[in-house]
mmCIF file of C-alpha atoms in Angstrom:
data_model
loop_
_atom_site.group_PDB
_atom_site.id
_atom_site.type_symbol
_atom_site.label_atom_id
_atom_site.label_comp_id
_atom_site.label_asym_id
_atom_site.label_seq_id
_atom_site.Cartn_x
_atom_site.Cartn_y
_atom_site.Cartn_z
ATOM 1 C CA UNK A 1 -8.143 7.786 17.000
ATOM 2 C CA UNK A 2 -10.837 7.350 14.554
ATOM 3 C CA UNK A 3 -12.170 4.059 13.104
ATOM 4 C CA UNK A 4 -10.306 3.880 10.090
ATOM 5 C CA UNK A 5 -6.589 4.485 11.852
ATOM 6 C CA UNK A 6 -7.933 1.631 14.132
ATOM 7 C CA UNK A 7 -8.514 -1.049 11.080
ATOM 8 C CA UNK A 8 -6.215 -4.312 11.403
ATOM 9 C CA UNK A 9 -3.746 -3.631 8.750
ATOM 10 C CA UNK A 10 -0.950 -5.145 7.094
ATOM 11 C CA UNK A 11 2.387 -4.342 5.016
ATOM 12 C CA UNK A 12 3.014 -5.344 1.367
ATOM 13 C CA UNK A 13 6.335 -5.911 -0.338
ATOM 14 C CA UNK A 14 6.369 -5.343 -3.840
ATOM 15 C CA UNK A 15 9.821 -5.669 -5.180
ATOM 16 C CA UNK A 16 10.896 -3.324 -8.844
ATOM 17 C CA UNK A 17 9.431 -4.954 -11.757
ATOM 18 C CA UNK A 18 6.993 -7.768 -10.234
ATOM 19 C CA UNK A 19 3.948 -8.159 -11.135
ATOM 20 C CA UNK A 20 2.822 -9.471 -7.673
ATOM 21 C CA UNK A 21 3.974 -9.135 -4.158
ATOM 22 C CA UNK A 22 6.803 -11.145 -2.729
ATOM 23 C CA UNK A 23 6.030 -10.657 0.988
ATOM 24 C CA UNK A 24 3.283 -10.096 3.466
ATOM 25 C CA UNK A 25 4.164 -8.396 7.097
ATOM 26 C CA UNK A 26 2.301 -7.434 10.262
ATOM 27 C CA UNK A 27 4.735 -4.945 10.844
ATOM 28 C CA UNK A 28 7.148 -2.180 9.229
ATOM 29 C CA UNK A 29 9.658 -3.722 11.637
ATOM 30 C CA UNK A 30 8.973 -7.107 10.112
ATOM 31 C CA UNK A 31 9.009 -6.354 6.789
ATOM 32 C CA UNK A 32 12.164 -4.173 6.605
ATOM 33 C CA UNK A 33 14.215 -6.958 8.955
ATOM 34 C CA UNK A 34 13.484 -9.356 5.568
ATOM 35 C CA UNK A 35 14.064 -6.393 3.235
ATOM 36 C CA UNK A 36 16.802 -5.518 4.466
ATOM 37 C CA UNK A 37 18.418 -9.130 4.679
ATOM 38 C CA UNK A 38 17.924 -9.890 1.015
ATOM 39 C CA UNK A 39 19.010 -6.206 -0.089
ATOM 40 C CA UNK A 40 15.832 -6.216 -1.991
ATOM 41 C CA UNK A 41 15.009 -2.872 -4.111
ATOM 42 C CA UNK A 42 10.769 -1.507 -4.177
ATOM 43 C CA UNK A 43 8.052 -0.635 -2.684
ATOM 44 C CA UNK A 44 6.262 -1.534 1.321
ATOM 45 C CA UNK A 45 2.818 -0.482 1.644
ATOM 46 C CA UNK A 46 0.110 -0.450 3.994
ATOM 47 C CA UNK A 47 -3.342 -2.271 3.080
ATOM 48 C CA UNK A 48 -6.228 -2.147 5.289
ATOM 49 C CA UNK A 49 -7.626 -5.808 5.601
ATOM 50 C CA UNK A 50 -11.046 -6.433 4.662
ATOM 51 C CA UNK A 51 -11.858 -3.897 1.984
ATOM 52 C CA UNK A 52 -10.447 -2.969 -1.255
ATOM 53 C CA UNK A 53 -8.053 0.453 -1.646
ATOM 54 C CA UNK A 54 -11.031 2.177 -3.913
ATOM 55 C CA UNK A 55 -13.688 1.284 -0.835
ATOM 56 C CA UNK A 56 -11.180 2.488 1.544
ATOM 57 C CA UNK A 57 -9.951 5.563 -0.231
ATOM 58 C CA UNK A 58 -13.433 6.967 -0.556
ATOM 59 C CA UNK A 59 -14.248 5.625 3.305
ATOM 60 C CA UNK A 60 -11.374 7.403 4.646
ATOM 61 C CA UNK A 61 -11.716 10.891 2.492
ATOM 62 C CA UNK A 62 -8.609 10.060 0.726
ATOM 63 C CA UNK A 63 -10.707 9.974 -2.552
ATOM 64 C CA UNK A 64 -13.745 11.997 -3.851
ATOM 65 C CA UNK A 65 -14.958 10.247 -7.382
ATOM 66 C CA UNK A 66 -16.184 12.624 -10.346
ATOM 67 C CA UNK A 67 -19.674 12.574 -11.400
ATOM 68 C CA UNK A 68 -18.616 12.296 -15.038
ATOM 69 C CA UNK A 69 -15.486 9.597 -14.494
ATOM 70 C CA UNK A 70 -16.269 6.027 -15.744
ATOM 71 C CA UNK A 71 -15.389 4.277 -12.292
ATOM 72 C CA UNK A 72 -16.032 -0.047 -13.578
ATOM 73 C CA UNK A 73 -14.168 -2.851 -12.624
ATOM 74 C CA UNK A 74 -11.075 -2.018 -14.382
ATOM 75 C CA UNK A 75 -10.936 1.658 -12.965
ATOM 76 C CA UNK A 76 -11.727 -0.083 -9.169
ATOM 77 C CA UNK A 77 -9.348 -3.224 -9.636
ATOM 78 C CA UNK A 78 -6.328 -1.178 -10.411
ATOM 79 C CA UNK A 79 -6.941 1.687 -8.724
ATOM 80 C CA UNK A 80 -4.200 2.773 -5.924
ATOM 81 C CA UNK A 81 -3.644 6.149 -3.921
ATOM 82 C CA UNK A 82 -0.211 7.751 -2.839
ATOM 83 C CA UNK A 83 -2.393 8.733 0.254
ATOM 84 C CA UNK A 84 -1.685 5.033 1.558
ATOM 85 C CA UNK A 85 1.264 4.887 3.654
ATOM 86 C CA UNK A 86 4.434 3.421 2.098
ATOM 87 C CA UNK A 87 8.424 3.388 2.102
ATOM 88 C CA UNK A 88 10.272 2.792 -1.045
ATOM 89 C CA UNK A 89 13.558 0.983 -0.637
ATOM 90 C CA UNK A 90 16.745 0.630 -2.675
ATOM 91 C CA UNK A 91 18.966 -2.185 -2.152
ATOM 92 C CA UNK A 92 17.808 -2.887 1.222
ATOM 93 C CA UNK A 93 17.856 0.781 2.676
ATOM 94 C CA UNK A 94 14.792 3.169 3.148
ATOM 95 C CA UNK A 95 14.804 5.968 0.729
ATOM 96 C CA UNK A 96 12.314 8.128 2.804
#
């Protein structure tokens, strides 16, 4: 295992349509018991903990930034990567 697959990590619930996330989980297991139990439609994924997705993207090789691309705040503070692992659901059931 390398370092970065041995990061504490956790698991984000962001439902369709919010603007912020509605749960927090240590665990897929976790999270999908409560998704599952509210038949909730969106998206789980998996943040590191103690670094930001651009940091980590770029850490882990998931991202190489262009010379010429304007990477400021805005760029880094909404910046996200498919790379990241995740599991959309649909009324409470996996659609992956």
């Amino acid at each position: 295992m390398n370092e970065m697959e041995m990061e504490a990590t956790v698991w984000i619930f962001v439902a369709t349509k919010a603007a912020f996330p509605s749960g927090v989980f240590g665990s897929v297991a976790d999270a999908e018991n409560w998704i599952v139990k509210h038949g909730l439609t969106g998206l789980l994924t998996e943040y590191p903990i103690g670094t930001g997705v651009f940091d980590w993207a770029i850490a882990s090789g998931k991202f190489k930034p262009k010379p010429a691309k304007k990477l400021d705040a805005a760029f880094i503070g909404q910046f996200t990567t498919a790379s990241m692992a995740h599991h959309h659901y649909e009324d409470g059931c996996r659609q992956d």
